[in-house]
Every structure is written in C-alpha cells, then in structure tokens.
XYZ file of C-alpha atoms in Angstrom:
673
model
C 26.199 134.753 -146.489
C 27.698 136.199 -142.519
C 25.035 138.289 -140.206
C 25.834 141.778 -139.923
C 25.759 143.152 -136.146
C 22.721 145.248 -134.085
C 23.579 149.149 -134.842
C 22.542 151.945 -133.396
C 20.992 153.304 -137.237
C 18.498 150.139 -137.252
C 16.285 151.225 -134.491
C 14.298 152.226 -137.688
C 13.462 148.083 -138.997
C 11.668 147.440 -135.995
C 7.931 146.671 -135.723
C 6.818 147.014 -132.208
C 3.551 144.560 -131.172
C 1.599 145.906 -128.238
C -2.303 145.710 -126.796
C -3.696 142.678 -127.601
C -6.913 142.645 -128.531
C -9.240 139.118 -127.965
C -12.618 139.646 -130.249
C -15.542 138.829 -127.657
C -16.230 135.061 -129.381
C -12.568 134.965 -129.173
C -11.916 133.737 -133.227
C -10.502 136.824 -133.856
C -8.232 139.403 -132.980
C -6.141 143.306 -132.569
C -3.189 145.230 -131.661
C -1.290 147.893 -132.146
C 1.954 147.903 -134.434
C 4.275 150.909 -134.262
C 7.736 151.570 -135.250
C 9.913 155.099 -136.481
C 10.019 156.830 -138.429
C 12.866 158.717 -139.488
C 12.032 160.596 -141.828
C 9.188 162.367 -140.239
C 10.571 162.189 -137.382
C 8.271 160.133 -135.100
C 6.453 157.204 -134.386
C 3.867 156.077 -136.837
C 1.536 153.290 -135.907
C -1.349 150.516 -137.180
C -4.150 148.575 -136.169
C -3.960 145.565 -137.077
C -6.952 143.615 -137.689
C -7.033 139.377 -138.506
C -8.720 136.027 -137.214
C -7.105 133.901 -133.797
C -4.996 131.626 -136.567
C -1.952 131.046 -137.035
C -0.106 131.813 -140.338
C -3.301 134.300 -141.626
C -1.916 137.994 -141.808
C -3.995 140.418 -140.989
C -5.193 144.111 -141.863
C -4.679 146.948 -141.397
C -7.682 149.278 -139.652
C -7.762 152.807 -139.794
C -6.986 156.234 -141.773
C -4.059 157.500 -143.374
C -2.868 158.806 -140.803
C 1.005 159.503 -138.256
C -0.291 156.522 -135.623
C -3.842 154.807 -135.096
C -3.615 152.713 -131.204
C -4.858 150.494 -128.714
C -7.776 149.275 -129.902
C -10.672 147.663 -127.688
C -14.339 145.732 -129.192
C -17.232 146.617 -129.846
C -20.137 144.134 -126.951
C -20.493 142.714 -129.779
C -17.530 141.751 -131.783
C -18.355 144.526 -134.730
C -16.270 147.762 -133.919
C -13.516 148.457 -133.020
C -12.949 151.853 -131.013
C -9.242 153.259 -130.649
C -6.942 156.380 -130.520
C -5.425 157.575 -133.909
C -3.179 161.282 -133.467
C -5.115 163.980 -135.269
C -2.995 166.943 -135.187
C -1.199 167.232 -132.241
C -2.568 164.612 -129.886
C -4.825 161.964 -130.040
C -8.260 161.196 -130.168
C -11.480 158.191 -130.363
C -11.936 157.135 -133.314
C -14.638 153.858 -134.400
C -14.246 151.836 -136.983
C -16.058 148.407 -138.473
C -14.257 145.462 -137.809
C -14.324 143.993 -140.882
C -13.518 147.532 -143.254
C -15.255 150.671 -144.020
C -15.255 154.473 -142.247
C -14.310 155.713 -139.500
C -16.062 157.682 -137.692
C -14.090 160.930 -135.309
C -15.559 161.248 -132.634
C -13.414 163.704 -130.517
C -12.580 166.508 -130.714
C -10.407 167.816 -127.735
C -7.023 170.119 -128.019
C -5.365 168.172 -125.552
C -6.627 164.690 -126.541
C -7.462 161.618 -124.460
C -6.736 158.820 -124.038
C -8.012 154.949 -122.555
C -11.546 154.149 -124.557
C -13.881 151.660 -123.064
C -17.308 150.312 -124.515
C -20.113 150.289 -122.311
C -21.324 146.393 -121.821
C -24.940 147.418 -124.415
C -22.393 148.531 -126.978
C -24.741 152.257 -127.079
C -21.535 154.752 -125.307
C -17.458 155.014 -125.024
C -15.769 156.344 -122.398
C -12.130 157.532 -122.627
C -10.551 160.138 -119.955
C -10.433 163.383 -121.644
C -7.179 165.966 -120.734
C -9.331 169.599 -119.123
C -9.114 173.173 -117.917
C -9.776 172.571 -114.254
C -8.033 174.744 -112.678
C -8.080 178.407 -114.087
C -5.901 179.709 -111.355
C -3.248 177.677 -112.445
C -2.296 179.525 -115.258
C -2.126 182.766 -117.654
C -2.999 181.567 -121.352
C -1.631 183.385 -124.332
C -5.007 183.560 -126.076
C -3.281 183.070 -130.116
C -2.977 180.071 -132.328
C -0.526 177.823 -132.730
C 2.860 178.151 -133.646
C 1.879 174.972 -135.995
C 0.543 172.222 -135.884
C 2.317 169.965 -134.149
C 0.919 171.784 -130.161
C -2.445 172.207 -129.219
C -1.498 176.181 -127.805
C 0.812 178.213 -127.316
C 3.518 178.133 -123.653
C 1.811 180.529 -121.007
C 1.996 183.683 -120.350
C 2.190 182.792 -117.150
C 2.040 179.151 -114.697
C 0.648 179.927 -111.109
C 1.861 176.478 -108.980
C -0.180 176.659 -105.434
C -0.296 172.186 -105.805
C 2.895 169.172 -105.615
C 1.050 167.710 -108.316
C 1.832 170.687 -111.689
C 3.338 168.180 -113.432
C 4.066 165.284 -114.663
C 7.269 162.959 -117.183
C 5.412 162.050 -120.233
C 3.283 164.777 -120.424
C 4.681 167.644 -119.068
C 2.898 170.754 -117.043
C -0.373 170.621 -117.215
C -1.213 173.617 -116.656
C -4.492 173.484 -114.740
C -5.553 170.425 -117.275
C -5.954 166.855 -116.800
C -7.748 163.959 -116.842
C -11.404 164.077 -116.753
C -14.178 160.558 -117.145
C -16.174 162.011 -120.508
C -19.059 158.838 -122.235
C -19.657 159.674 -125.777
C -21.734 157.828 -128.252
C -21.491 154.763 -130.212
C -22.541 156.062 -133.588
C -21.462 159.419 -133.197
C -22.641 163.395 -130.596
C -21.899 165.725 -128.066
C -19.187 164.369 -125.386
C -20.217 164.719 -121.655
C -17.438 164.835 -119.213
C -18.527 162.692 -116.193
C -16.105 164.204 -113.604
C -14.979 167.361 -112.717
C -12.138 169.902 -110.522
C -8.137 169.839 -109.959
C -7.579 165.871 -109.741
C -7.354 162.801 -112.360
C -8.562 160.322 -113.383
C -5.976 157.459 -112.964
C -8.682 154.595 -113.998
C -11.894 153.776 -114.433
C -14.244 150.861 -115.204
C -18.217 149.936 -116.201
C -20.131 149.204 -114.086
C -21.887 146.042 -115.990
C -25.478 147.256 -116.076
C -24.217 149.947 -118.313
C -25.185 152.147 -114.773
C -22.608 153.532 -113.302
C -18.740 153.723 -114.098
C -15.785 152.608 -110.907
C -13.165 155.449 -111.258
C -10.188 155.940 -109.453
C -8.481 159.442 -107.993
C -8.487 161.837 -105.424
C -11.665 164.974 -105.702
C -10.679 165.889 -102.164
C -8.814 169.073 -100.560
C -5.134 167.846 -99.791
C -5.211 166.407 -102.521
C -1.270 166.031 -103.398
C -0.076 165.921 -99.727
C -1.655 162.584 -99.816
C 0.030 159.222 -101.064
C -3.038 156.973 -101.626
C -6.303 157.424 -102.980
C -9.991 156.947 -103.634
C -13.119 154.430 -105.246
C -15.242 156.407 -106.357
C -18.308 154.849 -108.327
C -19.891 157.766 -111.023
C -23.189 157.124 -112.104
C -23.890 159.074 -115.709
C -26.326 161.871 -114.271
C -22.022 162.550 -112.749
C -23.031 161.690 -109.323
C -20.177 160.657 -107.437
C -19.640 158.432 -104.091
C -16.671 156.957 -102.612
C -16.177 153.743 -101.302
C -12.771 153.687 -100.172
C -10.721 154.746 -99.673
C -7.015 155.189 -97.848
C -4.381 153.015 -100.081
C -2.495 153.217 -102.840
C -5.856 151.926 -105.111
C -5.140 152.174 -108.737
C -6.331 149.627 -112.177
C -10.301 148.995 -111.352
C -12.098 146.680 -112.836
C -15.827 145.784 -111.902
C -16.766 142.504 -111.964
C -19.256 141.076 -113.646
C -21.269 140.278 -111.853
C -21.752 143.397 -110.107
C -20.399 142.785 -106.570
C -17.781 143.735 -105.881
C -14.264 146.029 -107.066
C -10.854 144.919 -108.403
C -7.762 146.657 -107.627
C -4.176 147.079 -106.943
C -2.957 148.499 -104.226
C -0.221 147.807 -101.255
C -0.783 147.213 -98.212
C 0.507 150.159 -96.587
C 2.272 153.042 -97.410
C 5.965 151.853 -96.730
C 8.215 151.679 -99.635
C 9.574 148.840 -102.108
C 6.009 146.654 -101.302
C 4.754 144.261 -104.090
C 1.434 145.096 -105.827
C -1.811 143.180 -104.414
C -5.119 142.277 -106.053
C -7.688 144.101 -102.699
C -11.424 143.045 -104.010
C -13.696 146.496 -102.879
C -17.591 145.735 -101.682
C -20.021 148.050 -104.750
C -21.771 149.126 -102.288
C -18.958 150.636 -100.050
C -16.619 149.148 -97.267
C -13.519 147.162 -96.482
C -11.483 145.882 -99.566
C -10.159 142.838 -99.498
C -6.529 141.528 -100.449
C -7.041 138.720 -102.726
C -3.522 137.438 -102.550
C -2.139 138.288 -99.521
C -0.184 134.671 -100.010
C 1.502 135.766 -103.104
C 4.797 136.809 -102.898
C 5.547 138.262 -106.843
C 4.213 141.326 -108.261
C 1.012 142.183 -109.964
C 2.125 143.701 -113.132
C 5.662 142.729 -115.725
C 8.601 145.224 -114.515
C 11.255 143.435 -116.857
C 13.068 145.639 -118.271
C 13.582 146.942 -122.197
C 14.377 149.546 -124.610
C 11.722 148.849 -126.816
C 8.937 150.238 -125.241
C 8.384 152.472 -122.021
C 6.331 151.577 -118.650
C 2.675 149.169 -119.538
C 0.141 150.021 -117.041
C -1.677 147.140 -115.485
C -4.144 145.050 -116.329
C -6.599 143.195 -114.951
C -9.459 141.606 -116.944
C -12.339 139.524 -114.279
C -13.825 135.353 -116.303
C -17.033 136.002 -118.275
C -18.752 134.610 -115.059
C -16.953 135.967 -113.107
C -15.481 134.083 -110.228
C -11.550 135.055 -111.370
C -9.706 137.608 -112.061
C -6.875 137.528 -114.289
C -2.943 138.903 -114.686
C 0.196 139.403 -115.287
C 3.066 138.797 -113.086
C 6.329 139.359 -112.172
C 8.944 136.328 -111.546
C 12.565 136.261 -111.227
C 13.493 137.955 -115.218
C 9.877 137.080 -116.341
C 6.727 137.886 -116.692
C 3.196 135.748 -116.564
C -1.099 135.265 -116.766
C -1.714 134.311 -113.641
C -4.841 134.259 -112.378
C -6.726 134.117 -108.914
C -9.775 133.104 -107.645
C -11.970 134.292 -105.619
C -10.546 132.408 -102.344
C -7.108 133.961 -103.043
C -5.400 130.627 -105.011
C -3.189 131.001 -107.817
C -3.288 129.099 -110.798
C -0.369 130.069 -112.894
C -2.211 130.645 -116.396
C -0.131 131.089 -119.520
C 4.265 131.048 -118.231
C 6.547 132.143 -119.077
C 10.242 130.635 -119.260
C 12.612 132.307 -120.789
C 10.264 134.790 -121.627
C 7.993 138.074 -120.335
C 4.763 139.005 -120.971
C 4.064 142.546 -121.401
C 0.223 142.418 -122.262
C -3.264 139.654 -121.994
C -6.713 139.862 -122.983
C -9.104 136.793 -122.401
C -12.291 136.423 -124.062
C -14.257 133.039 -124.418
C -11.500 130.510 -123.048
C -8.591 131.759 -125.392
C -5.765 133.591 -123.724
C -3.901 136.534 -126.528
C -0.709 137.539 -125.397
C 2.139 139.457 -126.370
C 5.561 138.249 -125.046
C 8.986 139.006 -125.503
C 12.336 136.828 -124.704
C 15.589 137.983 -125.522
C 16.108 137.623 -128.816
C 12.592 139.154 -130.214
C 11.434 142.554 -129.393
C 7.650 140.580 -129.404
C 5.108 138.859 -130.049
C 0.971 138.018 -130.833
C 0.749 134.922 -129.538
C -2.703 132.782 -128.463
C -3.592 129.959 -125.893
C -5.556 127.009 -126.918
C -6.183 124.403 -124.092
C -2.260 124.866 -122.878
C -1.209 124.913 -126.539
C 0.761 127.822 -127.976
C 0.156 129.741 -131.105
C 2.473 132.456 -132.013
C 0.719 135.114 -134.907
C 2.967 137.245 -135.734
C 6.100 137.388 -137.569
C 6.896 141.459 -136.557
C 10.644 141.457 -137.027
C 11.759 138.528 -139.864
C 14.889 140.779 -141.002
C 16.311 140.333 -137.102
C 17.040 136.245 -138.430
C 19.536 138.745 -140.676
C 20.895 139.686 -137.667
C 24.003 138.768 -134.961
C 21.022 138.692 -131.533
C 22.685 136.914 -128.559
C 21.779 135.491 -126.292
C 22.950 135.217 -123.067
C 24.096 133.349 -120.259
C 22.514 133.571 -117.169
C 24.353 133.233 -113.929
C 23.753 133.044 -110.055
C 26.170 134.214 -107.546
C 26.126 134.529 -103.882
C 26.262 138.226 -102.378
C 28.741 138.109 -98.989
C 25.042 137.935 -96.417
C 24.666 134.513 -98.810
C 21.980 136.007 -100.196
C 20.951 134.837 -104.048
C 21.862 137.134 -106.806
C 20.493 137.018 -110.676
C 22.135 137.762 -113.898
C 22.967 138.198 -117.795
C 26.019 138.009 -120.129
C 26.040 139.181 -123.184
C 28.873 137.736 -124.439
C 30.473 139.554 -128.179
C 29.508 137.771 -131.696
C 32.745 135.291 -132.611
C 33.356 135.817 -128.412
C 36.967 133.667 -127.739
C 37.332 132.440 -124.443
C 40.634 131.980 -124.659
C 41.682 135.898 -124.296
C 40.350 138.695 -122.200
C 37.432 140.483 -123.460
C 36.574 144.168 -121.798
C 33.052 144.452 -120.696
C 30.067 146.730 -118.895
C 28.224 146.525 -116.267
C 24.280 147.891 -116.731
C 22.791 148.884 -113.474
C 18.610 148.754 -114.208
C 16.114 151.493 -113.309
C 12.858 151.130 -110.523
C 15.195 150.434 -108.621
C 12.368 148.255 -108.050
C 12.737 147.191 -111.347
C 14.729 143.846 -112.980
C 16.590 142.388 -116.231
C 15.052 139.596 -117.329
C 14.320 137.541 -121.086
C 13.968 140.816 -122.493
C 14.832 142.143 -126.849
C 17.438 145.527 -125.757
C 18.685 146.739 -128.479
C 20.984 148.622 -126.621
C 22.860 145.830 -125.343
C 22.220 144.288 -128.357
C 24.490 146.991 -129.972
C 27.472 146.865 -127.509
C 27.652 143.185 -127.987
C 27.771 143.753 -131.724
C 30.682 145.963 -131.294
C 33.265 143.337 -128.834
C 31.948 144.126 -125.233
C 30.830 141.615 -123.432
C 27.381 143.057 -121.329
C 26.647 142.288 -118.085
C 23.458 142.853 -116.374
C 22.003 141.505 -111.971
C 19.309 142.400 -110.504
C 20.619 143.231 -106.428
C 18.916 143.661 -104.356
C 15.698 145.941 -104.513
C 15.280 144.223 -107.785
C 10.944 142.932 -108.647
C 10.935 138.987 -109.758
C 12.422 138.156 -105.821
C 9.304 138.500 -103.285
C 8.610 140.916 -100.576
C 11.056 141.130 -98.857
C 14.452 141.340 -101.549
C 12.516 144.026 -102.842
C 12.115 146.203 -99.956
C 15.633 145.433 -99.401
C 17.447 148.481 -100.457
C 14.948 151.599 -99.554
C 16.376 153.863 -96.811
C 19.644 151.090 -98.534
C 21.091 152.956 -101.547
C 24.386 153.165 -102.405
C 25.248 150.305 -99.461
C 24.418 146.809 -99.643
C 22.711 147.201 -103.645
C 26.222 148.045 -104.168
C 27.651 145.616 -102.339
C 25.187 143.153 -104.856
C 27.128 144.423 -107.864
C 30.754 144.962 -107.078
C 29.935 141.483 -105.905
C 28.366 139.382 -108.491
C 30.915 140.985 -110.718
C 33.871 139.900 -108.365
C 32.192 136.150 -109.315
C 31.074 136.236 -113.133
C 35.446 137.299 -113.196
C 36.541 134.686 -111.214
C 35.278 132.226 -112.207
C 35.662 132.974 -115.917
C 38.683 134.471 -116.662
C 38.326 135.835 -119.967
C 36.653 140.076 -118.600
C 39.745 142.395 -118.973
C 39.609 143.930 -115.357
C 41.978 146.927 -117.312
C 38.525 147.784 -119.638
C 35.349 147.577 -117.912
C 32.628 150.494 -117.704
C 29.246 151.234 -116.157
C 26.756 152.655 -117.691
C 23.058 152.830 -116.158
C 19.086 154.435 -115.935
C 17.466 156.588 -113.179
C 18.027 154.153 -110.466
C 20.686 153.019 -112.650
C 21.460 156.837 -113.328
C 22.170 157.610 -109.094
C 24.070 153.918 -108.935
C 26.164 154.872 -111.514
C 27.932 158.189 -110.480
C 27.673 156.029 -107.201
C 30.307 153.555 -108.054
C 32.832 156.000 -110.450
C 32.431 157.921 -106.742
C 33.804 154.703 -104.949
C 36.051 152.889 -106.869
C 37.966 153.726 -109.469
C 38.423 150.235 -111.188
C 35.888 151.451 -114.054
C 37.578 153.173 -117.419
C 34.476 154.692 -118.329
C 31.085 155.618 -117.264
C 27.278 156.237 -119.436
C 25.236 158.249 -116.808
C 21.545 157.861 -118.121
C 19.042 160.389 -117.213
C 20.634 159.312 -113.653
C 20.526 161.810 -109.733
C 23.481 163.315 -108.213
C 21.968 165.088 -105.472
C 18.696 162.626 -103.440
C 18.325 166.312 -100.987
C 18.144 168.504 -104.008
C 16.300 165.512 -105.535
C 14.165 164.606 -103.242
C 11.208 167.263 -103.577
C 12.368 168.099 -107.231
C 10.727 166.009 -109.054
C 7.302 164.249 -110.269
C 6.454 162.369 -107.139
C 7.552 163.472 -105.143
C 5.133 161.405 -102.545
C 7.348 158.786 -103.539
C 10.823 160.058 -102.237
C 9.561 159.394 -98.421
C 8.561 155.534 -99.154
C 12.481 155.036 -100.998
C 14.462 157.238 -99.782
C 13.120 157.783 -95.340
C 11.973 161.327 -93.319
C 11.826 164.947 -95.306
C 16.196 166.645 -95.673
C 14.592 170.036 -93.817
C 16.066 170.386 -91.329
C 19.078 167.010 -90.998
C 20.412 166.778 -94.531
C 23.079 164.567 -93.534
C 20.991 160.605 -93.650
C 20.685 162.007 -98.115
C 23.728 163.761 -98.263
C 25.936 160.671 -97.335
C 24.032 158.328 -100.376
C 23.960 161.678 -102.227
C 26.670 160.943 -105.423
C 27.572 164.868 -105.609
C 29.463 163.992 -101.738
C 31.583 161.563 -103.083
C 32.651 163.936 -106.639
C 36.466 164.952 -105.635
C 37.105 160.275 -105.749
C 36.062 160.620 -109.104
C 38.663 158.990 -112.590
C 36.560 158.520 -113.849
C 35.357 159.465 -117.756
C 31.773 160.004 -117.422
C 28.987 161.004 -120.816
C 25.830 162.444 -119.426
C 22.795 161.564 -120.589
C 19.644 163.680 -119.922
C 17.083 164.736 -120.992
C 15.672 168.766 -120.972
C 11.929 167.718 -120.571
C 12.704 164.868 -118.002
C 9.839 166.075 -114.724
C 10.662 162.385 -113.033
C 14.559 162.497 -112.094
C 15.636 166.618 -113.555
C 17.571 167.375 -115.933
C 19.652 169.568 -112.599
C 20.771 166.813 -111.448
C 23.267 165.893 -114.644
C 23.817 169.814 -114.309
C 25.678 169.669 -110.851
C 27.661 166.527 -111.740
C 28.776 168.220 -115.078
C 29.189 171.723 -113.238
C 31.741 170.129 -110.587
C 33.941 167.434 -112.518
C 34.738 170.426 -115.330
C 35.491 172.154 -112.158
C 37.256 170.006 -111.013
C 39.118 168.849 -113.609
C 37.965 165.738 -114.046
C 36.608 164.149 -118.471
C 33.699 164.821 -118.182
C 31.285 165.435 -120.969
C 26.784 166.048 -121.079
C 24.649 165.731 -123.626
C 21.043 167.061 -123.027
C 18.408 166.131 -125.472
C 15.830 168.967 -126.309
C 12.755 168.984 -125.497
C 12.731 164.576 -124.177
C 11.098 162.983 -120.763
C 11.933 159.819 -118.694
C 10.935 157.876 -121.594
C 13.957 159.391 -124.211
C 15.412 155.909 -125.413
C 11.794 153.667 -125.233
C 9.532 156.594 -126.347
C 11.019 159.343 -127.109
C 11.366 161.233 -130.995
C 13.518 158.267 -133.387
C 16.407 161.145 -133.786
C 17.186 161.552 -130.732
C 16.422 157.952 -129.186
C 19.627 156.899 -132.135
C 21.634 159.547 -131.247
C 20.879 158.832 -127.631
C 22.359 154.802 -128.184
C 25.410 156.898 -131.188
C 26.887 158.392 -128.111
C 26.948 155.864 -126.065
C 28.567 152.912 -128.934
C 31.106 156.655 -129.348
C 32.030 156.827 -125.077
C 33.047 152.802 -125.268
C 34.334 152.382 -128.242
C 36.696 155.592 -127.334
C 37.542 154.607 -124.130
C 37.776 150.067 -123.651
C 37.903 149.913 -127.920
C 40.791 151.959 -128.209
C 38.436 153.182 -131.089
C 35.532 155.924 -131.459
C 32.670 154.646 -133.350
C 30.915 156.778 -136.202
C 29.500 160.211 -135.474
C 25.592 161.482 -136.448
C 25.860 163.335 -139.766
C 27.315 166.995 -138.141
C 26.982 165.596 -135.065
C 29.680 167.593 -132.035
C 30.520 166.446 -129.104
C 29.384 168.516 -126.184
C 32.612 172.050 -126.004
C 33.310 171.309 -129.981
C-alpha cells in the first residue's frame, strides 16, 4: 500500500506528549497527552499514569473535562496535583494516583498555574491571576456573555505601565499572577504575595516554611529588565535575597543553603542563560556554568508545541543540578556539580529533549526527532527505553528525514542547515524550493518534527532551513553575532547557504523558489524580498516591518534596547535603515502576510503597515488575519485556525511555485474576495 504525504488536515490526528514526571520512587510515570479537537474547536488533553516500563499501557487520570494537564506527584507518591479546565480557565485538582475521586481545590476566576507540593505533602502552592491594581481597569459588573469568558470586556483600561499586556494572556487589566497555597485535602486558598507585580516563578524551601520567589515588587519595575529573588514565608512576610540580574526559574537546594536560578551574565543582547547559586540567607549569587558555552534550556523550534519553560532539577542529596542545554540542532539533559563540572546525562544525537524529570537514579524525558513529534523515554544506567507510541498512524504517512548540510559564510563561519526532499525525489531534474527562516532571532532549527515542513515536502517542494549567525546552539559569540545587525550578516549567511546548496546539488529550480518565516523569521522574509528579487513567492508570519514603530509597541519593550540598540528618539536612522518597510518600493515578490489579531509580541499593525504600502504600490500582496490569536498561533492556536493557516501556506506556494492551487477549506475565500 502506497503511503500518502502529510496534509494540513492531519493536525487533528497528532497526539502530543509533554510534562513528564517520575514518582518519588521512580517506578511510575505521569505525563500529559494533548490533541486538537476540530469539532469542538479547542485543544483537549488528559493526564496519563503508568509503570515506568516499556510495553505497559498507561491509564487516564481525571474527570471528563475538556483538558487536564501539568501533573505533579505528591512527596509520598500517592496523589497527583494537576490543572483541569473548569469553565473558561484552569483550576487546581488533586486526585489519588491509583484512581478515585478528584478534589477541585480552587475556583479563581482568572485561573491558576504551576502547582507544586510542599515537602511534607500538606500544601500545594500555585500561581493565581488576581486583581492587584484596581486603578488599571474599570470592570463591567455584568455577568460574562458566555461560559468561555471569565468576565465581560472592561468599560475602560487605564495604562500607566509598560507591562500592561502579555502575549498569549492578553491585556492584564490590573490582574497579576501571585503566589497562593492551599491545603491538599481542600480548604480556602491563602494568598502570600500581592500588588501590581508578577510572580515569575517559585520554589519550596526544604523545611516547607518558606518559598523562593522571582519577581520585582519594587517601584518602577516595568522600567527594569532585572528581577529580584525573594524569600516569602507562609505568613506572607517577604525579604529580598538577590537582585541586579535577569533572574528566573528558582530551585531551592534540598540542603537548604542555596537557591539555583537562571540569568545571563549581564543585560547585553543575545547572552546565554546560565545557572547561578544564590545564598538562601541573602548575598551575591555565584555563576555555576560560567565555563559552559551553551544555553540552558531547549531552543530547538517546532510547530508541535509552544515555548517550553526551562527546568532545574536538584539531585536528592543536593550535590548536583540537572538541566536541559541546547547544542547544534539538538537539546539534551546535562548536570553540573557544585564546582561547575558538567556531565552529559542524556545525550541527544539527532534529537531534542523538550522536558525531563529525575528521580531515584532514573531520567524520564520527552524527546522529539525529525520524524516523531515526541515520545516519553526512560533512561536507567545509560540504557534508554521508549515508553510511549503516541502517533502510530505516522507509520502510514510519508515522513521525510532531512539531510544535514554544512556551509561556509563569507568570513569563514560554519553554518548548519537541513534539506527536506519531497517523496519520490528525482535528483536528475529541477525542483522548486522553499527557504524557511526561524524566529527568535536566538532560536534554532534542528532535529525535531515540523508539520509545516513535512506538509510542504509532501506537496513536492524542497524545504531548506538553516541556522544563520544569531541562532542558539553554537555558543555565545555566534548567538550574539546578529545583535544590532538584523538584516546584516545574518541575511548574508542565509543567501550564502542557499547559493552553496544550489551549486552543490544542481537540482534546485532557481526560477521557482519561495521564502517563509515567522516572528524574526517574518522580519527576515520581509527584509529578503526588499533586497533581492530571486524568490517567486514569500510568506511572512507574525512579522515585523518597521523597527522604529515596533520598538515600544510589543509586550517586551525593554528587550528592544538589548537586541536593537538605543531608543530611536530623536534619531531613528539606525533602526530605520534596518526596517523592511524602508525598502518597500523594491519589493516585487508576491507576499502573503499571516498574523494573529491578538499578537502582542509582534503587533498586527506591523503586517497592516506593509500590506497597505504594497497595495498602494500595486504589488501582489494578501493579508490573512486570525481573530483572537496570539503570537503562538502556529503552535497553540485554535485548531481550525491552525489548519487554515497551514492551508493558506500550502495554497500560496502551490499557486506560485507549482502552478496549481491547493485546496481551500469549505467556504473560505481569499482576502478581498
């Protein structure tokens, strides 16, 4: 039987495993499985629990609700805390690990996140989004218009701070995430922090009397990039322990003497995330991974999941920290001792680890590669065993394993790339090609699954992706090489790699090439077509067109100075020279702009500005807007909109590179029809 290629409609068939957690004894594993429900037009999920052994099926835990996720084991291994979609938002639930009735512990209208058990198992801490600044919003007192709303839109929003919005969350309306604790058996949650500031992460002290909290509760916090580390007691008393770094991800040592945190060494753009140890009693933090030229965390991009939080996991004895680290096209699990000596614990050859846990000498990890969206693996004494088979249906599809290539930039720098060859590929004839550009700019492509690329390859296109300078995975100097130089040597790297691929292979049809990218990749797509006419079609997703207007427009305003340079007032020349809109009269390539209307990272006005200019100039341009969708549309948006996005991509390249029109969804029309 011949296998069929992947299509946009296959989105509903994927099952995504994530958030793996080992029981304290290491003999059981809990994880979440999510999927796109096209009929309900929402993302659904369940928590699964099973033996940490291959071939033994896991069972579902929880109630018949739309989505359960983010399981965490109790210290004695008898219960699991997890998040459950109740109405419009997630609430905290505790259930027996062996089955039984679940107890709903919260009913906070704007929802909760990040459950964590106290060391004695009596309490569960969590973050709840609550009204903390009543002057920032004039609420509508009427009941919500539907079950999917927590409240009606406010009568008015009053903005006095830069941090009034957050992509994927929306407008904060005076509501901030704060720290709560609640009895694991039920009771009234107790709020430990308050005020117009956000708790960015927390960790229990081993004695269970305090929690380490990252945030900035001081005046003027919205004008600082740094965060503070606080100690918060169960009575709400707060004491500052450390500051002056961009702190995140606290993890209190089992010994109680230090708290591990993540931070770059300074506020310069493109710096690597490093592990620091802060004295639990207060004092100057010490950088533990100063000698490791790799970023802590997993930065290999995929359209199977959104941005993933970084995890720091102490050994039971407190003498070693486990963490993810990104390498060239990969992400793996490493550990570091208290002297800064690093060990590779779970190597990833042609794979990317995107979540993990450590218990009783075992490592459980969620691992993806170029042909699998993700599976749960267990590592014991160096032996790796696969515990799940989440997507067996893929064995009946044409899934392409990309070929790795290395290229040499003009200054001798080595650039890594991958080429997806279409099914039935014939190297003796010419083939159309799509160049894909990743976001970040400090993300990277690598050995992980990409539905969009598989779909394009299945249509008969070569798909080429590279990691130009600025990408993560190749050390800090490489990562910082595009700071204040967007559209400079990074652009040259992309064109040089493409030229070398064309010369090396001999089968790229240079008359039928396309380019596409999202976020920074969308900026680069817009930049490319303003500086060369070699591409027959382009797609810019959640893109940037004007660095001057974008500078103070998005939800991470202070990031702009780190990455772009000084504020553009009163002299906008530097940013204007690197703005794609400046070169709009040179754009002749047919352009499709895809953008979420609630994208607060790269505002939809960036697409509007470029669309309007090109339309006024009489160029071929189309804009597709997705109502209510954030910057994360391609990875976590509403399922029908994710499918529509993929169909639009396929249709645009089919028409311009293959000379045919891809199937549009029933009832859909192009913009302006």
